[in-house]
Amino acid sequence: MRQTSHGPIGVFDSGVGGLTVLKSLMERLPHESTLYLGDTARVPYGTKSGEVVTRYSLKNAQFLLERGIKLLVVACNTASAVALPALSAALPVPVIGVIAPGARAALKRTRGGGVGVIGTPGTVRSGAYQRELQAADPHVKVKARACPLFVPLAEEGWMTGEVPHLVAREYLADFAREGVDTLVLGCTHYPLLKGAIAEVVGPHVALVDSAEATAEATAELLALREMLAPEGAPTTHGYYVTDVPERFVEVGARFLGRPIPSAEQVDLSF
Amino acid sequence: MRQTSHGPIGVFDSGVGGLTVLKSLMERLPHESTLYLGDTARVPYGTKSGEVVTRYSLKNAQFLLERGIKLLVVACNTASAVALPALSAALPVPVIGVIAPGARAALKRTRGGGVGVIGTPGTVRSGAYQRELQAADPHVKVKARACPLFVPLAEEGWMTGEVPHLVAREYLADFAREGVDTLVLGCTHYPLLKGAIAEVVGPHVALVDSAEATAEATAELLALREMLAPEGAPTTHGYYVTDVPERFVEVGARFLGRPIPSAEQVDLSF
């Protein structure tokens, strides 16, 4: 495995959602440069098969690797859930997904041991969160549910009001009744719907978002392997997308919490 | 241009939605064989750029052409809206989209000359329906609106009840007030939400679905060019998809109105 403190941290996602993970990385590791790839020509991943998501993930990773990244963060929950073993086997740099950090954060929060997980159909079907949670604590009770309409609602900007509330109630009413005290928002889009989700599950359920936990895990790994960029080194942040950049630049700023100056369009259909 | 009565009719769509067009083709032209390609690994097209949708459409068309189709029906509204000129220029067989037949059907139905069009962001942004309607009748008043949440609702099977009703009200309440007497369902998924749409726009607005009109246009073109398959010839119907076939076969039966015996997975990322 290649180990160096040079080079940016690579981050990929199916689209804009992973920018919430990039945001946490920038806050936690302000001396690191980053390269972000949003696969906007093939988004979404959450409704596609593990086979196709793995193929796309390997192409994304190869693209970033050719640009000299020292570590890869898979910011997409679906890709983390289905493609992490293939990515770790194929890449000469360390690979971090969002599932394990999110699961660990949930286990720290739960008091009664009932953890809910919501995500895309691909993430929930993979069972990755369920495995990760039960490997760390065999006594934890896990209830998982796919919420496929949350992504289009967040992408549309319908984050408050009657429609997201009703959709959240349809998906989540059971959680409130089943002893769940901690709910993992297992998709990078879901934090945008936190308000509607919290209304339905109530104030006694802690909502866990894996972005911060993933940034923390990245910081720990870089420190452990002595791969942190030196303080004071100049940092750069680059953005690539596979569809035209306009919408990414516009919508992405909402996810990143700061403007995206520009993004370069690249063709990964090789 | 290659003209022959041999070979199947090729049909492509971004996924399952175009099966409603295939259904109408099978009913109108029972002696024709068909090959259907659903680009399920890259679905949806409606939220992607014209550039990317055109690239995917050309690959889909080339794949079907290599399998000997005599004519191509572009069953996807978004692909018809943005890629038809490129497809017609590139292919040696006739190409029919769903926009022109749908627009003509709407002009036959309208009494007051107010036509509404709903579709994906890509279809509405292209202005294809608006141009087609006004070219045929410069006096027609057209009001178009993108309804991006209708596709995920239909795919999820949330076709009746409170959520689709509220979403339809949010998108369509204006149409009822603006003298629209005919509404084009400009996306193959939307007929599945006909109930919710009709509730909001009311009984005096005619809903036009381009599937039947497209089948009629195909029958006319085949007859005119003497390309109809001879009666009594054995017919076959083949299905290809770019993601794994299981969900397509299962969900597709709802759109096609008959079982899909099997579908073959193919890789078009060449």
Coordinates of C-alpha atoms in Angstrom, one line a residue:
Chain A
M1 CA 0.0 0.0 0.0
R2 CA 1.3 3.4 -1.0
Q3 CA 1.8 5.7 2.0
T4 CA 2.6 9.4 1.6
S5 CA 1.7 12.7 3.1
H6 CA 1.7 14.2 -0.3
G7 CA -1.3 14.4 -2.6
P8 CA -5.0 15.3 -1.9
I9 CA -7.6 13.2 -0.2
G10 CA -9.9 11.8 -2.9
V11 CA -13.7 11.8 -2.3
F12 CA -16.3 10.4 -4.6
D13 CA -20.1 10.2 -4.5
S14 CA -22.9 9.5 -7.0
G15 CA -23.6 13.3 -7.1
V16 CA -23.9 16.2 -4.7
G17 CA -24.8 14.4 -1.5
G18 CA -21.2 13.5 -0.6
L19 CA -20.4 17.2 -0.4
T20 CA -21.7 17.0 3.2
V21 CA -18.9 14.5 3.9
L22 CA -16.4 16.8 2.1
K23 CA -17.6 19.6 4.3
S24 CA -16.8 17.7 7.5
L25 CA -13.4 16.7 6.1
M26 CA -12.5 20.3 5.3
E27 CA -13.5 21.4 8.8
R28 CA -11.7 18.5 10.6
L29 CA -8.6 18.6 8.3
P30 CA -8.1 22.2 7.2
H31 CA -4.5 21.5 6.0
E32 CA -5.5 18.8 3.5
S33 CA -6.1 19.3 -0.2
T34 CA -9.1 17.5 -1.7
L35 CA -10.4 16.2 -5.0
Y36 CA -14.1 15.5 -5.2
L37 CA -15.8 13.5 -8.0
G38 CA -19.6 13.5 -8.4
D39 CA -20.8 10.9 -10.8
T40 CA -23.8 13.1 -11.9
A41 CA -24.2 11.4 -15.3
R42 CA -25.0 8.1 -13.6
V43 CA -26.7 9.2 -10.4
P44 CA -28.5 7.8 -8.4
Y45 CA -26.7 4.7 -7.2
G46 CA -29.2 3.8 -4.4
T47 CA -31.7 2.2 -6.8
K48 CA -29.1 0.3 -8.9
S49 CA -27.6 -3.2 -8.4
G50 CA -24.5 -3.9 -6.4
E51 CA -22.8 -5.1 -9.5
V52 CA -23.4 -1.8 -11.4
V53 CA -22.5 0.4 -8.4
T54 CA -19.3 -1.6 -7.9
R55 CA -18.4 -1.1 -11.6
Y56 CA -19.0 2.7 -11.4
S57 CA -17.1 2.9 -8.0
L58 CA -14.0 1.3 -9.5
K59 CA -14.0 3.7 -12.4
N60 CA -14.4 6.7 -10.1
A61 CA -11.6 5.5 -7.9
Q62 CA -9.3 4.9 -10.8
F63 CA -10.0 8.4 -12.1
L64 CA -9.0 9.9 -8.7
L65 CA -6.0 7.6 -8.3
E66 CA -4.6 8.8 -11.6
R67 CA -4.7 12.3 -10.1
G68 CA -2.4 11.4 -7.3
I69 CA -4.7 11.0 -4.2
K70 CA -3.1 9.6 -1.1
L71 CA -6.4 8.2 0.4
L72 CA -9.9 7.6 -0.8
V73 CA -13.1 8.5 1.1
V74 CA -16.2 6.8 -0.4
A75 CA -18.7 9.4 0.6
C76 CA -21.7 7.6 -0.9
N77 CA -23.5 5.2 1.5
T78 CA -24.6 2.9 -1.3
A79 CA -21.1 2.6 -2.8
S80 CA -19.6 2.1 0.7
A81 CA -22.2 -0.6 1.4
V82 CA -21.6 -2.7 -1.7
A83 CA -18.2 -1.8 -3.2
L84 CA -15.8 -1.3 -0.3
P85 CA -14.2 -4.8 -0.5
A86 CA -13.6 -4.4 -4.2
L87 CA -12.2 -0.9 -3.8
S88 CA -9.9 -1.9 -1.0
A89 CA -8.6 -4.9 -3.0
A90 CA -8.0 -2.8 -6.1
L91 CA -6.5 0.3 -4.8
P92 CA -2.9 0.9 -3.6
V93 CA -4.0 3.7 -1.1
P94 CA -6.2 3.4 2.0
V95 CA -10.0 3.4 1.5
I96 CA -12.5 4.7 4.0
G97 CA -16.3 4.3 3.7
V98 CA -19.1 6.0 5.6
I99 CA -20.7 2.8 7.0
A100 CA -18.3 1.8 9.7
P101 CA -17.8 5.3 11.1
G102 CA -21.6 5.8 11.1
A103 CA -22.2 2.5 12.8
R104 CA -19.7 3.3 15.5
A105 CA -21.2 6.7 16.1
A106 CA -24.6 5.1 16.5
L107 CA -23.3 2.6 19.1
K108 CA -21.8 5.4 21.1
R109 CA -25.2 7.2 21.2
T110 CA -27.7 4.4 21.9
R111 CA -28.8 3.9 25.5
G112 CA -31.3 1.1 25.1
G113 CA -29.6 -0.7 22.3
G114 CA -32.3 -0.2 19.6
V115 CA -30.7 1.3 16.5
G116 CA -32.6 2.2 13.4
V117 CA -31.0 2.6 10.0
I118 CA -32.5 4.3 7.0
G119 CA -30.9 4.4 3.6
T120 CA -31.4 3.8 -0.1
P121 CA -32.7 0.4 -1.3
G122 CA -29.2 -0.6 -2.3
T123 CA -27.7 0.2 1.1
V124 CA -30.5 -1.5 3.1
R125 CA -30.5 -4.5 0.9
S126 CA -26.8 -5.0 1.3
G127 CA -27.1 -5.4 5.1
A128 CA -23.8 -3.5 5.5
Y129 CA -25.0 -1.3 8.5
Q130 CA -26.7 -4.3 10.1
R131 CA -23.5 -6.4 9.9
E132 CA -21.3 -3.6 11.1
L133 CA -23.5 -2.8 14.1
Q134 CA -23.9 -6.4 15.1
A135 CA -20.2 -7.2 14.7
A136 CA -19.3 -4.4 17.1
D137 CA -22.1 -5.2 19.6
P138 CA -23.9 -8.6 19.2
H139 CA -26.6 -7.4 21.6
V140 CA -27.7 -4.4 19.5
K141 CA -31.2 -4.6 18.0
V142 CA -31.2 -3.2 14.4
K143 CA -34.2 -2.2 12.4
A144 CA -33.5 -1.0 8.8
R145 CA -35.8 0.6 6.3
A146 CA -35.3 1.9 2.7
C147 CA -36.7 5.4 2.1
P148 CA -36.3 5.9 -1.7
L149 CA -38.4 9.0 -1.9
F150 CA -36.1 11.0 0.5
V151 CA -33.4 11.5 -2.2
P152 CA -35.7 13.1 -4.8
L153 CA -37.3 15.2 -2.1
A154 CA -33.9 16.6 -1.0
E155 CA -32.7 17.1 -4.6
E156 CA -35.9 19.0 -5.3
G157 CA -35.4 21.1 -2.2
W158 CA -38.8 20.0 -0.7
M159 CA -37.3 19.7 2.8
T160 CA -40.1 21.1 4.9
G161 CA -43.9 21.2 4.8
E162 CA -46.6 18.7 4.3
V163 CA -45.2 16.4 1.7
P164 CA -41.8 15.5 3.4
H165 CA -43.7 15.2 6.7
L166 CA -46.2 12.7 5.2
V167 CA -43.5 10.7 3.4
A168 CA -41.4 10.6 6.6
R169 CA -44.5 9.4 8.5
E170 CA -45.1 6.6 6.0
Y171 CA -41.5 5.4 6.3
L172 CA -40.7 6.0 9.9
A173 CA -43.9 5.7 12.0
D174 CA -42.8 2.1 13.0
F175 CA -39.5 3.2 14.4
A176 CA -41.1 5.3 17.0
R177 CA -43.0 2.2 18.3
E178 CA -40.2 -0.3 18.3
G179 CA -37.8 0.8 21.0
V180 CA -35.4 2.6 18.6
D181 CA -33.5 5.4 20.4
T182 CA -30.9 6.1 17.7
L183 CA -31.5 6.5 14.0
V184 CA -28.6 6.4 11.5
L185 CA -29.2 8.7 8.5
G186 CA -27.6 6.3 6.2
C187 CA -27.6 8.4 3.0
T188 CA -25.8 11.7 2.5
H189 CA -29.1 13.4 1.4
Y190 CA -31.0 12.6 4.5
P191 CA -29.5 15.3 6.8
L192 CA -31.3 17.8 4.6
L193 CA -34.6 16.2 5.8
K194 CA -33.6 16.2 9.4
G195 CA -36.5 18.4 10.4
A196 CA -39.2 16.2 8.9
I197 CA -37.5 13.0 10.2
A198 CA -37.2 14.4 13.8
E199 CA -40.9 15.5 13.8
V200 CA -41.9 11.9 13.1
V201 CA -39.6 9.9 15.3
G202 CA -39.8 12.4 18.2
P203 CA -37.3 14.2 20.4
H204 CA -36.1 11.0 22.2
V205 CA -34.5 9.5 19.1
A206 CA -31.0 10.7 18.4
L207 CA -30.2 11.3 14.7
V208 CA -26.7 10.2 13.6
D209 CA -25.2 11.5 10.5
S210 CA -22.0 9.7 9.4
A211 CA -20.3 12.8 7.8
E212 CA -18.5 13.9 11.0
A213 CA -17.7 10.4 12.1
T214 CA -16.2 9.7 8.7
A215 CA -14.0 12.9 8.9
E216 CA -12.9 11.8 12.4
A217 CA -12.0 8.3 11.2
T218 CA -10.0 9.8 8.3
A219 CA -8.1 12.1 10.6
E220 CA -7.2 9.2 12.9
L221 CA -6.0 7.0 10.0
L222 CA -3.9 9.8 8.5
A223 CA -2.3 10.5 11.9
L224 CA -1.7 6.8 12.7
R225 CA 0.1 6.3 9.3
E226 CA 1.9 9.6 9.5
M227 CA 0.2 10.7 6.3
L228 CA -1.1 14.1 7.5
A229 CA -0.2 17.1 5.3
P230 CA 2.2 19.4 7.0
E231 CA 0.6 22.5 8.6
G232 CA 1.0 25.6 6.5
A233 CA 1.2 23.7 3.2
P234 CA -0.9 25.4 0.5
T235 CA -4.3 23.6 0.1
T236 CA -6.3 23.2 -3.1
H237 CA -9.8 21.8 -3.6
G238 CA -10.8 20.5 -7.0
Y239 CA -14.2 19.3 -8.3
Y240 CA -15.0 16.9 -11.1
V241 CA -18.4 15.8 -12.4
T242 CA -19.5 13.4 -15.2
D243 CA -22.5 15.5 -16.4
V244 CA -22.4 19.2 -17.2
P245 CA -21.3 21.2 -14.1
E246 CA -23.9 24.0 -13.8
R247 CA -26.4 22.3 -11.6
F248 CA -23.7 20.7 -9.4
V249 CA -22.1 24.0 -8.8
E250 CA -25.4 25.6 -7.9
V251 CA -27.0 22.9 -5.8
G252 CA -23.7 21.7 -4.4
A253 CA -23.1 24.9 -2.5
R254 CA -26.2 24.1 -0.4
F255 CA -24.6 20.7 0.6
L256 CA -21.0 22.1 1.0
G257 CA -22.0 25.2 2.9
R258 CA -19.7 27.4 0.8
P259 CA -19.5 28.3 -2.9
I260 CA -18.0 25.9 -5.4
P261 CA -16.0 28.1 -7.8
S262 CA -16.1 25.7 -10.7
A263 CA -16.2 22.0 -11.6
E264 CA -14.7 20.2 -14.5
Q265 CA -16.7 17.7 -16.6
V266 CA -15.0 14.4 -17.3
D267 CA -16.2 11.3 -19.3
L268 CA -15.8 8.1 -17.3
S269 CA -17.6 5.8 -19.8
F270 CA -14.3 4.1 -20.8
Chain B
M1 CA -32.0 5.1 -45.6
R2 CA -32.3 1.3 -45.2
Q3 CA -35.9 0.2 -45.9
T4 CA -37.0 -3.4 -45.3
S5 CA -40.1 -5.2 -44.0
H6 CA -37.7 -7.6 -42.2
G7 CA -36.4 -7.2 -38.7
P8 CA -38.0 -6.1 -35.5
I9 CA -39.0 -2.7 -34.4
G10 CA -36.4 -1.4 -31.9
V11 CA -37.6 0.5 -28.8
F12 CA -35.5 2.1 -26.1
D13 CA -36.2 4.0 -22.9
S14 CA -34.2 4.9 -19.9
G15 CA -35.9 2.1 -18.0
V16 CA -39.3 0.5 -17.6
G17 CA -41.5 3.5 -18.5
G18 CA -41.2 3.0 -22.3
L19 CA -42.9 -0.4 -21.9
T20 CA -46.2 1.5 -22.0
V21 CA -45.2 2.6 -25.5
L22 CA -44.2 -1.0 -26.4
K23 CA -47.6 -2.1 -25.1
S24 CA -49.4 0.2 -27.5
L25 CA -47.1 -0.9 -30.4
M26 CA -47.9 -4.6 -29.7
E27 CA -51.6 -3.9 -29.7
R28 CA -51.6 -1.7 -32.8
L29 CA -49.1 -3.9 -34.7
P30 CA -49.6 -7.5 -33.6
H31 CA -47.6 -8.9 -36.6
E32 CA -44.4 -7.0 -35.7
S33 CA -41.5 -8.4 -33.8
T34 CA -39.9 -6.0 -31.2
L35 CA -36.6 -5.5 -29.4
Y36 CA -36.8 -3.4 -26.2
L37 CA -33.8 -1.9 -24.5
G38 CA -34.1 -0.3 -21.0
D39 CA -31.0 1.6 -19.9
T40 CA -31.6 0.7 -16.2
A41 CA -27.9 1.2 -15.3
R42 CA -28.1 4.9 -16.2
V43 CA -31.7 5.7 -15.4
P44 CA -33.2 8.4 -15.0
Y45 CA -32.6 10.6 -18.1
G46 CA -35.0 13.3 -17.1
T47 CA -32.7 15.0 -14.6
K48 CA -29.6 14.8 -16.8
S49 CA -28.2 17.2 -19.4
G50 CA -29.1 17.1 -23.1
E51 CA -25.5 16.3 -23.9
V52 CA -25.4 13.2 -21.7
V53 CA -28.8 12.0 -22.7
T54 CA -27.8 12.3 -26.4
R55 CA -24.6 10.3 -25.8
Y56 CA -26.6 7.5 -24.0
S57 CA -29.3 7.6 -26.7
L58 CA -26.8 7.1 -29.5
K59 CA -25.3 4.1 -27.7
N60 CA -28.7 2.6 -27.2
A61 CA -29.6 3.1 -30.8
Q62 CA -26.3 1.6 -32.0
F63 CA -26.9 -1.5 -29.9
L64 CA -30.3 -2.1 -31.3
L65 CA -29.2 -1.4 -34.9
E66 CA -26.5 -4.1 -34.6
R67 CA -29.4 -6.5 -33.8
G68 CA -31.1 -5.7 -37.2
I69 CA -34.0 -3.4 -36.3
K70 CA -35.8 -1.9 -39.3
L71 CA -37.1 1.2 -37.4
L72 CA -36.4 2.8 -34.0
V73 CA -39.0 4.1 -31.6
V74 CA -37.6 6.4 -28.9
A75 CA -40.1 5.7 -26.1
C76 CA -38.5 8.1 -23.6
N77 CA -39.8 11.6 -23.7
T78 CA -36.6 13.1 -22.5
A79 CA -34.5 11.3 -25.2
S80 CA -37.1 12.2 -27.8
A81 CA -37.0 15.9 -26.7
V82 CA -33.2 16.3 -26.8
A83 CA -31.7 13.5 -29.0
L84 CA -34.0 13.0 -32.0
P85 CA -32.0 15.2 -34.5
A86 CA -28.8 13.4 -33.5
L87 CA -30.4 10.0 -33.8
S88 CA -32.1 10.7 -37.1
A89 CA -28.8 12.0 -38.5
A90 CA -26.8 9.0 -37.3
L91 CA -29.1 6.1 -38.1
P92 CA -29.8 4.4 -41.5
V93 CA -33.4 3.5 -40.4
P94 CA -36.4 5.7 -39.7
V95 CA -36.6 7.1 -36.2
I96 CA -39.9 8.0 -34.4
G97 CA -40.1 9.9 -31.1
V98 CA -43.0 10.3 -28.7
I99 CA -43.1 14.2 -28.8
A100 CA -44.6 14.9 -32.2
P101 CA -47.3 12.2 -32.0
G102 CA -48.2 13.4 -28.4
A103 CA -48.4 17.0 -29.6
R104 CA -50.7 16.1 -32.5
A105 CA -53.0 14.1 -30.3
A106 CA -53.2 17.1 -27.9
L107 CA -54.1 19.5 -30.7
K108 CA -56.9 17.1 -31.8
R109 CA -58.3 17.1 -28.3
T110 CA -58.2 20.8 -27.3
R111 CA -61.3 22.9 -27.7
G112 CA -60.2 26.3 -26.3
G113 CA -56.6 26.1 -27.4
G114 CA -55.0 25.9 -24.0
V115 CA -52.6 23.0 -23.8
G116 CA -50.6 22.0 -20.7
V117 CA -47.5 19.9 -20.9
I118 CA -45.9 18.1 -17.9
G119 CA -42.6 16.2 -18.1
T120 CA -39.2 15.8 -16.7
P121 CA -36.9 18.8 -16.2
G122 CA -35.0 17.7 -19.3
T123 CA -38.1 17.5 -21.5
V124 CA -39.6 20.8 -20.3
R125 CA -36.3 22.7 -20.5
S126 CA -35.7 21.5 -24.1
G127 CA -38.9 23.2 -25.2
A128 CA -39.6 20.4 -27.6
Y129 CA -43.3 20.0 -26.9
Q130 CA -43.8 23.8 -26.9
R131 CA -42.1 24.0 -30.4
E132 CA -44.0 21.1 -31.8
L133 CA -47.4 22.4 -30.7
Q134 CA -46.8 25.9 -31.9
A135 CA -45.4 24.8 -35.2
A136 CA -48.6 22.9 -35.9
D137 CA -50.9 25.6 -34.5
P138 CA -49.4 29.1 -33.9
H139 CA -52.5 30.1 -32.0
V140 CA -52.2 27.4 -29.3
K141 CA -51.4 28.6 -25.8
V142 CA -48.9 26.3 -24.1
K143 CA -48.1 26.1 -20.4
A144 CA -45.3 23.6 -19.4
R145 CA -44.2 22.5 -16.0
A146 CA -41.6 20.0 -14.9
C147 CA -42.8 17.5 -12.2
P148 CA -39.6 15.7 -11.1
L149 CA -41.2 13.9 -8.2
F150 CA -43.7 12.0 -10.3
V151 CA -41.1 9.5 -11.6
P152 CA -39.9 8.3 -8.2
L153 CA -43.5 8.2 -7.0
A154 CA -44.6 5.9 -9.9
E155 CA -41.4 3.8 -9.6
E156 CA -42.2 3.3 -5.9
G157 CA -45.8 2.4 -6.7
W158 CA -47.2 5.3 -4.6
M159 CA -49.9 6.0 -7.2
T160 CA -52.9 6.8 -5.0
G161 CA -53.4 8.4 -1.6
E162 CA -52.4 11.5 0.1
V163 CA -48.8 11.9 -1.0
P164 CA -49.3 11.7 -4.8
H165 CA -52.4 13.9 -4.4
L166 CA -50.4 16.6 -2.5
V167 CA -47.5 16.5 -4.9
A168 CA -49.9 16.7 -7.9
R169 CA -51.6 19.7 -6.3
E170 CA -48.3 21.5 -5.8
Y171 CA -47.3 21.0 -9.4
L172 CA -50.7 21.3 -11.2
A173 CA -53.0 23.7 -9.3
D174 CA -52.0 26.5 -11.6
F175 CA -53.1 24.6 -14.7
A176 CA -56.7 24.4 -13.5
R177 CA -56.8 28.2 -13.2
E178 CA -55.1 29.0 -16.6
G179 CA -57.6 27.9 -19.2
V180 CA -55.8 24.7 -20.0
D181 CA -58.3 22.1 -21.3
T182 CA -55.9 19.5 -22.4
L183 CA -52.8 18.2 -20.5
V184 CA -50.1 16.2 -22.2
L185 CA -48.6 13.5 -19.9
G186 CA -45.1 14.1 -21.3
C187 CA -43.3 11.3 -19.5
T188 CA -44.0 7.5 -19.8
H189 CA -44.3 7.2 -16.1
Y190 CA -47.1 9.7 -15.7
P191 CA -50.0 7.6 -16.9
L192 CA -49.5 5.6 -13.7
L193 CA -50.4 8.7 -11.7
K194 CA -53.5 9.5 -13.9
G195 CA -55.8 9.2 -11.0
A196 CA -54.0 11.8 -8.8
I197 CA -53.5 14.1 -11.8
A198 CA -57.1 14.0 -12.8
E199 CA -58.3 14.7 -9.3
V200 CA -56.3 18.0 -9.2
V201 CA -56.9 19.3 -12.7
G202 CA -60.6 18.3 -12.7
P203 CA -62.9 16.5 -15.1
H204 CA -62.9 19.2 -17.8
V205 CA -59.2 18.7 -18.6
A206 CA -58.5 15.9 -21.1
L207 CA -55.3 13.9 -20.3
V208 CA -53.3 12.9 -23.4
D209 CA -50.8 10.0 -23.2
S210 CA -48.5 9.7 -26.2
A211 CA -48.1 5.9 -26.2
E212 CA -51.2 5.2 -28.4
A213 CA -50.4 8.2 -30.7
T214 CA -46.9 7.0 -31.2
A215 CA -48.0 3.5 -32.0
E216 CA -50.4 5.0 -34.6
A217 CA -47.6 7.1 -36.1
T218 CA -45.4 4.0 -36.3
A219 CA -48.1 2.0 -38.1
E220 CA -48.7 4.9 -40.6
L221 CA -45.0 5.2 -41.4
L222 CA -44.5 1.4 -41.8
A223 CA -47.5 1.3 -44.1
L224 CA -46.5 4.3 -46.2
R225 CA -43.0 2.9 -46.8
E226 CA -44.2 -0.6 -47.3
M227 CA -42.2 -1.9 -44.4
L228 CA -45.0 -3.7 -42.5
A229 CA -44.2 -7.3 -41.6
P230 CA -46.3 -9.8 -43.5
E231 CA -49.4 -11.1 -41.6
G232 CA -48.9 -14.6 -40.2
A233 CA -45.1 -14.2 -39.9
P234 CA -43.8 -15.5 -36.6
T235 CA -43.3 -12.7 -34.1
T236 CA -40.7 -12.5 -31.3
H237 CA -40.3 -10.0 -28.5
G238 CA -36.8 -9.5 -26.9
Y239 CA -35.8 -7.5 -23.8
Y240 CA -32.4 -6.0 -22.9
V241 CA -31.4 -4.1 -19.8
T242 CA -28.1 -2.5 -18.7
D243 CA -28.5 -3.3 -15.0
V244 CA -29.4 -6.7 -13.6
P245 CA -32.8 -7.9 -15.0
E246 CA -34.7 -9.0 -11.9
R247 CA -36.4 -5.7 -11.0
F248 CA -37.1 -4.8 -14.6
V249 CA -38.9 -8.1 -15.2
E250 CA -40.9 -7.7 -12.0
V251 CA -41.9 -4.0 -12.3
G252 CA -42.0 -4.0 -16.1
A253 CA -45.0 -6.4 -16.1
R254 CA -47.0 -3.6 -14.5
F255 CA -46.1 -1.2 -17.3
L256 CA -46.4 -3.7 -20.2
G257 CA -49.7 -5.3 -18.9
R258 CA -48.3 -8.8 -19.5
P259 CA -45.5 -10.9 -18.1
I260 CA -41.9 -10.4 -19.3
P261 CA -40.5 -13.9 -19.6
S262 CA -36.9 -12.7 -19.3
A263 CA -34.5 -9.9 -20.1
E264 CA -30.8 -10.1 -21.0
Q265 CA -28.3 -7.8 -19.3
V266 CA -25.8 -6.0 -21.6
D267 CA -23.0 -3.5 -21.0
L268 CA -23.2 -0.4 -23.0
S269 CA -20.3 1.5 -21.3
F270 CA -18.1 1.1 -24.4

